[in-house]
Short mmCIF file of C-alpha atoms in Angstrom, two decimals:
data_model
loop_
_atom_site.label_atom_id
_atom_site.label_comp_id
_atom_site.label_asym_id
_atom_site.label_seq_id
_atom_site.Cartn_x
_atom_site.Cartn_y
_atom_site.Cartn_z
CA UNK T 13 0.58 -54.86 12.18
CA UNK T 14 2.28 -51.63 13.10
CA UNK T 15 4.84 -51.52 15.82
CA UNK T 16 8.38 -50.97 16.94
CA UNK T 17 11.05 -53.57 16.29
CA UNK T 18 14.23 -53.72 18.29
CA UNK T 19 16.96 -56.14 17.39
CA UNK T 20 18.60 -58.18 18.61
CA UNK T 21 16.81 -59.14 21.83
CA UNK T 22 20.08 -60.13 23.52
CA UNK T 23 23.50 -58.70 22.68
CA UNK T 24 26.89 -59.56 24.12
CA UNK T 25 30.01 -57.49 23.61
CA UNK T 26 33.50 -57.22 24.97
CA UNK T 27 34.51 -54.13 26.86
CA UNK T 28 36.02 -51.47 24.63
CA UNK T 29 33.86 -52.27 21.61
CA UNK T 30 31.22 -49.99 20.19
CA UNK T 31 27.85 -51.60 19.57
CA UNK T 32 24.78 -50.37 17.67
CA UNK T 33 21.24 -51.22 18.70
CA UNK T 34 18.59 -51.19 16.03
CA UNK T 35 15.15 -49.58 16.34
CA UNK T 36 12.63 -49.49 13.48
CA UNK T 37 9.02 -48.33 13.57
CA UNK T 38 6.24 -48.50 11.00
CA UNK T 39 3.74 -46.45 12.97
CA UNK T 40 4.54 -43.28 11.02
CA UNK T 41 5.43 -41.57 14.30
CA UNK T 42 7.48 -38.40 14.24
CA UNK T 43 9.08 -38.66 17.67
CA UNK T 44 11.41 -41.45 18.78
CA UNK T 45 13.22 -42.08 22.05
CA UNK T 46 15.84 -44.26 23.64
CA UNK T 47 15.56 -45.23 27.30
CA UNK T 48 17.82 -47.23 29.53
CA UNK T 49 16.45 -49.43 32.33
CA UNK T 50 18.53 -50.85 35.16
CA UNK T 51 17.23 -53.30 37.80
CA UNK T 52 15.13 -51.57 40.44
CA UNK T 53 15.17 -48.29 38.58
CA UNK T 54 12.83 -46.48 36.30
CA UNK T 55 13.44 -45.68 32.68
CA UNK T 56 16.00 -42.98 32.01
CA UNK T 57 16.07 -41.01 28.77
CA UNK T 58 19.22 -41.25 26.68
CA UNK T 59 18.29 -39.41 23.47
CA UNK T 60 15.17 -38.33 21.67
CA UNK T 61 14.32 -37.13 18.19
CA UNK T 62 11.29 -35.11 17.15
CA UNK T 63 11.97 -35.08 13.41
CA UNK T 64 14.36 -36.54 10.87
CA UNK T 65 17.94 -35.28 11.06
CA UNK T 66 17.36 -33.77 14.50
CA UNK T 67 17.88 -35.20 17.97
CA UNK T 68 18.49 -33.99 21.52
CA UNK T 69 20.32 -35.36 24.52
CA UNK T 70 18.35 -36.75 27.41
CA UNK T 71 19.43 -37.09 31.01
CA UNK T 72 22.14 -39.73 30.47
CA UNK T 73 23.52 -39.16 26.94
CA UNK T 74 27.21 -39.46 27.81
CA UNK T 75 28.81 -42.43 26.08
CA UNK T 76 25.97 -42.81 23.57
CA UNK T 77 25.30 -41.54 20.06
CA UNK T 78 22.29 -41.67 17.73
CA UNK T 79 21.28 -40.82 14.20
CA UNK T 80 17.91 -40.12 12.58
CA UNK T 81 18.41 -40.31 8.84
CA UNK T 82 15.00 -41.83 8.21
CA UNK T 83 11.67 -41.34 9.96
CA UNK T 84 11.39 -45.07 10.58
CA UNK T 85 14.82 -45.66 12.09
CA UNK T 86 16.60 -44.42 15.20
CA UNK T 87 19.71 -46.53 15.92
CA UNK T 88 21.62 -46.14 19.18
CA UNK T 89 25.38 -46.66 19.42
CA UNK T 90 26.81 -47.54 22.79
CA UNK T 91 30.40 -46.40 22.67
CA UNK T 92 33.40 -47.57 24.65
CA UNK T 93 33.15 -44.29 26.57
CA UNK T 94 30.00 -45.49 28.33
CA UNK T 95 31.25 -46.54 31.76
CA UNK T 96 28.53 -49.03 32.63
CA UNK T 97 26.81 -50.15 29.40
CA UNK T 98 25.23 -53.38 30.62
CA UNK T 99 21.49 -52.64 30.78
CA UNK T 100 18.11 -53.13 29.16
CA UNK T 101 17.59 -50.64 26.33
CA UNK T 102 14.12 -49.60 25.23
CA UNK T 103 13.21 -47.69 22.10
CA UNK T 104 9.90 -45.83 21.91
CA UNK T 105 7.96 -43.62 19.56
CA UNK T 106 5.00 -41.28 19.75
CA UNK T 107 2.74 -39.53 17.26
CA UNK T 108 4.24 -36.23 18.29
CA UNK T 109 6.29 -34.96 21.14
CA UNK T 110 3.34 -33.45 22.94
CA UNK T 111 2.26 -33.50 26.53
CA UNK T 112 -0.19 -36.36 26.42
CA UNK T 113 0.97 -38.39 23.45
CA UNK T 114 1.57 -41.90 24.82
CA UNK T 115 4.82 -43.69 24.15
CA UNK T 116 4.82 -46.96 22.22
CA UNK T 117 7.73 -49.16 23.22
CA UNK T 118 9.66 -51.90 21.49
CA UNK T 119 10.44 -55.17 23.27
CA UNK T 120 13.91 -54.01 24.20
CA UNK T 121 17.49 -55.16 23.76
CA UNK T 122 19.36 -56.57 26.72
CA UNK T 123 23.02 -55.64 26.33
CA UNK T 124 25.72 -57.39 28.33
CA UNK T 125 29.27 -56.09 28.19
CA UNK T 126 32.05 -58.14 29.77
CA UNK K 11 14.38 -31.23 38.79
CA UNK K 12 11.79 -33.85 39.39
CA UNK K 13 11.25 -36.86 41.61
CA UNK K 14 8.58 -39.53 41.81
CA UNK K 15 7.91 -41.86 44.72
CA UNK K 16 6.10 -45.17 44.46
CA UNK K 17 6.05 -48.22 46.74
CA UNK K 18 8.55 -50.76 45.50
CA UNK K 19 6.35 -53.81 45.95
CA UNK K 20 2.67 -54.61 46.47
CA UNK K 21 1.02 -58.01 46.88
CA UNK K 22 -2.72 -58.58 46.46
CA UNK K 23 -5.13 -61.46 46.10
CA UNK K 24 -6.78 -62.44 42.85
CA UNK K 25 -10.19 -60.78 42.55
CA UNK K 26 -9.33 -58.02 45.01
CA UNK K 27 -8.70 -54.30 44.51
CA UNK K 28 -5.27 -52.70 44.80
CA UNK K 29 -4.15 -49.08 44.79
CA UNK K 30 -0.66 -48.00 43.72
CA UNK K 31 0.26 -44.52 44.90
CA UNK K 32 2.58 -42.00 43.30
CA UNK K 33 3.75 -38.69 44.72
CA UNK K 34 5.72 -36.31 42.58
CA UNK K 35 7.81 -33.18 42.70
CA UNK K 36 8.39 -31.28 39.49
CA UNK K 37 9.22 -27.71 38.62
CA UNK K 38 6.41 -27.75 36.06
CA UNK K 39 3.55 -30.22 35.89
CA UNK K 40 2.02 -31.42 32.64
CA UNK K 41 0.11 -34.52 33.58
CA UNK K 42 0.66 -37.90 35.19
CA UNK K 43 0.89 -41.08 33.12
CA UNK K 44 0.88 -44.75 34.07
CA UNK K 45 2.62 -47.60 32.27
CA UNK K 46 2.57 -51.37 32.82
CA UNK K 47 5.57 -53.59 32.19
CA UNK K 48 5.67 -57.36 32.42
CA UNK K 49 9.04 -58.94 33.21
CA UNK K 50 11.44 -58.50 30.31
CA UNK K 51 8.79 -56.88 28.16
CA UNK K 52 7.82 -53.56 26.72
CA UNK K 53 6.12 -50.94 28.87
CA UNK K 54 2.58 -50.27 27.70
CA UNK K 55 0.58 -47.10 28.24
CA UNK K 56 -2.34 -47.36 30.66
CA UNK K 57 -3.62 -43.87 31.39
CA UNK K 58 -2.97 -40.14 31.48
CA UNK K 59 -4.38 -37.54 33.90
CA UNK K 60 -3.93 -33.85 33.22
CA UNK K 61 -6.75 -32.62 35.44
CA UNK K 62 -7.86 -33.52 38.95
CA UNK K 63 -10.18 -36.44 39.32
CA UNK K 64 -10.68 -40.03 38.35
CA UNK K 65 -10.26 -41.51 34.89
CA UNK K 66 -11.72 -44.97 34.38
CA UNK K 67 -10.74 -47.46 31.70
CA UNK K 68 -12.26 -50.87 32.29
CA UNK K 69 -10.79 -52.50 35.38
CA UNK K 70 -8.16 -49.78 35.70
CA UNK K 71 -8.71 -46.27 37.04
CA UNK K 72 -6.28 -43.45 37.63
CA UNK K 73 -6.68 -40.51 39.98
CA UNK K 74 -4.89 -37.18 40.21
CA UNK K 75 -4.81 -34.45 42.83
CA UNK K 76 -2.59 -31.60 41.63
CA UNK K 77 -2.88 -29.70 44.91
CA UNK K 78 -1.44 -32.72 46.75
CA UNK K 79 1.06 -33.64 43.97
CA UNK K 80 -0.38 -37.11 44.23
CA UNK K 81 -1.95 -39.72 42.05
CA UNK K 82 -2.82 -43.37 42.15
CA UNK K 83 -3.61 -46.29 39.90
CA UNK K 84 -6.52 -48.47 40.98
CA UNK K 85 -6.79 -52.00 39.69
CA UNK K 86 -10.05 -53.84 40.30
CA UNK K 87 -11.00 -57.50 39.98
CA UNK K 88 -7.35 -58.43 39.98
CA UNK K 89 -6.25 -61.19 37.65
CA UNK K 90 -3.04 -63.20 37.70
CA UNK K 91 -1.99 -61.52 34.45
CA UNK K 92 -1.96 -58.16 36.25
CA UNK K 93 1.28 -59.24 37.97
CA UNK K 94 3.73 -56.73 36.52
CA UNK K 95 5.58 -53.53 37.31
CA UNK K 96 3.66 -50.28 37.18
CA UNK K 97 5.37 -46.94 36.56
CA UNK K 98 4.05 -43.46 37.04
CA UNK K 99 5.60 -40.77 34.85
CA UNK K 100 5.50 -37.00 34.49
CA UNK K 101 6.69 -34.55 31.90
CA UNK K 102 8.86 -31.73 33.11
CA UNK K 103 9.34 -29.07 30.49
CA UNK K 104 11.70 -27.14 32.74
CA UNK K 105 14.42 -29.50 31.58
CA UNK K 106 14.60 -31.66 28.49
CA UNK K 107 11.25 -32.56 26.96
CA UNK K 108 11.38 -35.77 28.87
CA UNK K 109 8.86 -38.25 30.23
CA UNK K 110 10.37 -38.88 33.66
CA UNK K 111 9.57 -42.29 35.14
CA UNK K 112 9.32 -43.39 38.74
CA UNK K 113 11.22 -46.47 39.90
CA UNK K 114 8.14 -48.63 39.54
CA UNK K 115 5.91 -50.76 41.77
CA UNK K 116 6.11 -54.50 41.37
CA UNK K 117 2.62 -55.96 41.80
CA UNK K 118 2.30 -59.64 42.63
CA UNK K 119 -1.15 -61.17 42.41
CA UNK K 120 -1.57 -64.35 44.43
CA UNK K 121 -4.35 -66.95 44.20
#
C-alpha cells in the first residue's frame, strides 16, 4: 500500500538539542510539505519542496531546516534555535503543487522538548 | 494575507445533519478545501470547491459562494465515527504557495 510514513510517532528531546524527523513516501509524489500543529490551531506550513534538491520556506521556517536529496524523503530538522519546538508535526505530499491537488498526510510525530 | 473563520466546536445528534461554516479573506482565491482529522491522526482530504455551488460526495457535501467569501461542509446521516475536527483551507498565491488552514471545528456526535 502506498502512503506516507513518519517516524517516530513520539519523540522526546532535551532543550538545546537538534532533532530530525523522518518522512518517507512511496506515492511517487513530486511535492512534499511539513506542517506544524499546535492545540487549538490550524496547520501552519514550515517548508515545502516541489522537486528534488529544491525547497522553499513556509510561514514559520525559522528554527527549522530540511533537505530533499531523494524524491521519496523529506526530513525535517528542528534546531535549538526554534524557540517553542514542542508540537505535533505533520508531513504531507501531493501529486504536484497545483491548485486542487489534495494533500496526503502522514500520521505525524509528536515532539516534546523539555 | 489570509484569514479563515470557523466555529470552534459543534455538537450534533447521531443521524442528524450538521453544517460547518467557513468564511475567508484572501488576497487571491484559488478554491476552498476541507479536511477531516481524528484525534492524534492524519488529516484526510474531503472535498475541493473552485466554483460556486454544491459538491456532493456521499454523505458529505461542500458549498462555496465566492461573492460572499463563504463556504460550508454539510454532513448528513451523522455517525459516531464522524466525531473529528474539520478544517477548511485556501490557497493564497499572493504569498508562498501555501495551503492555509483554518483553526478547525471540533464536531462531537452524541447518541
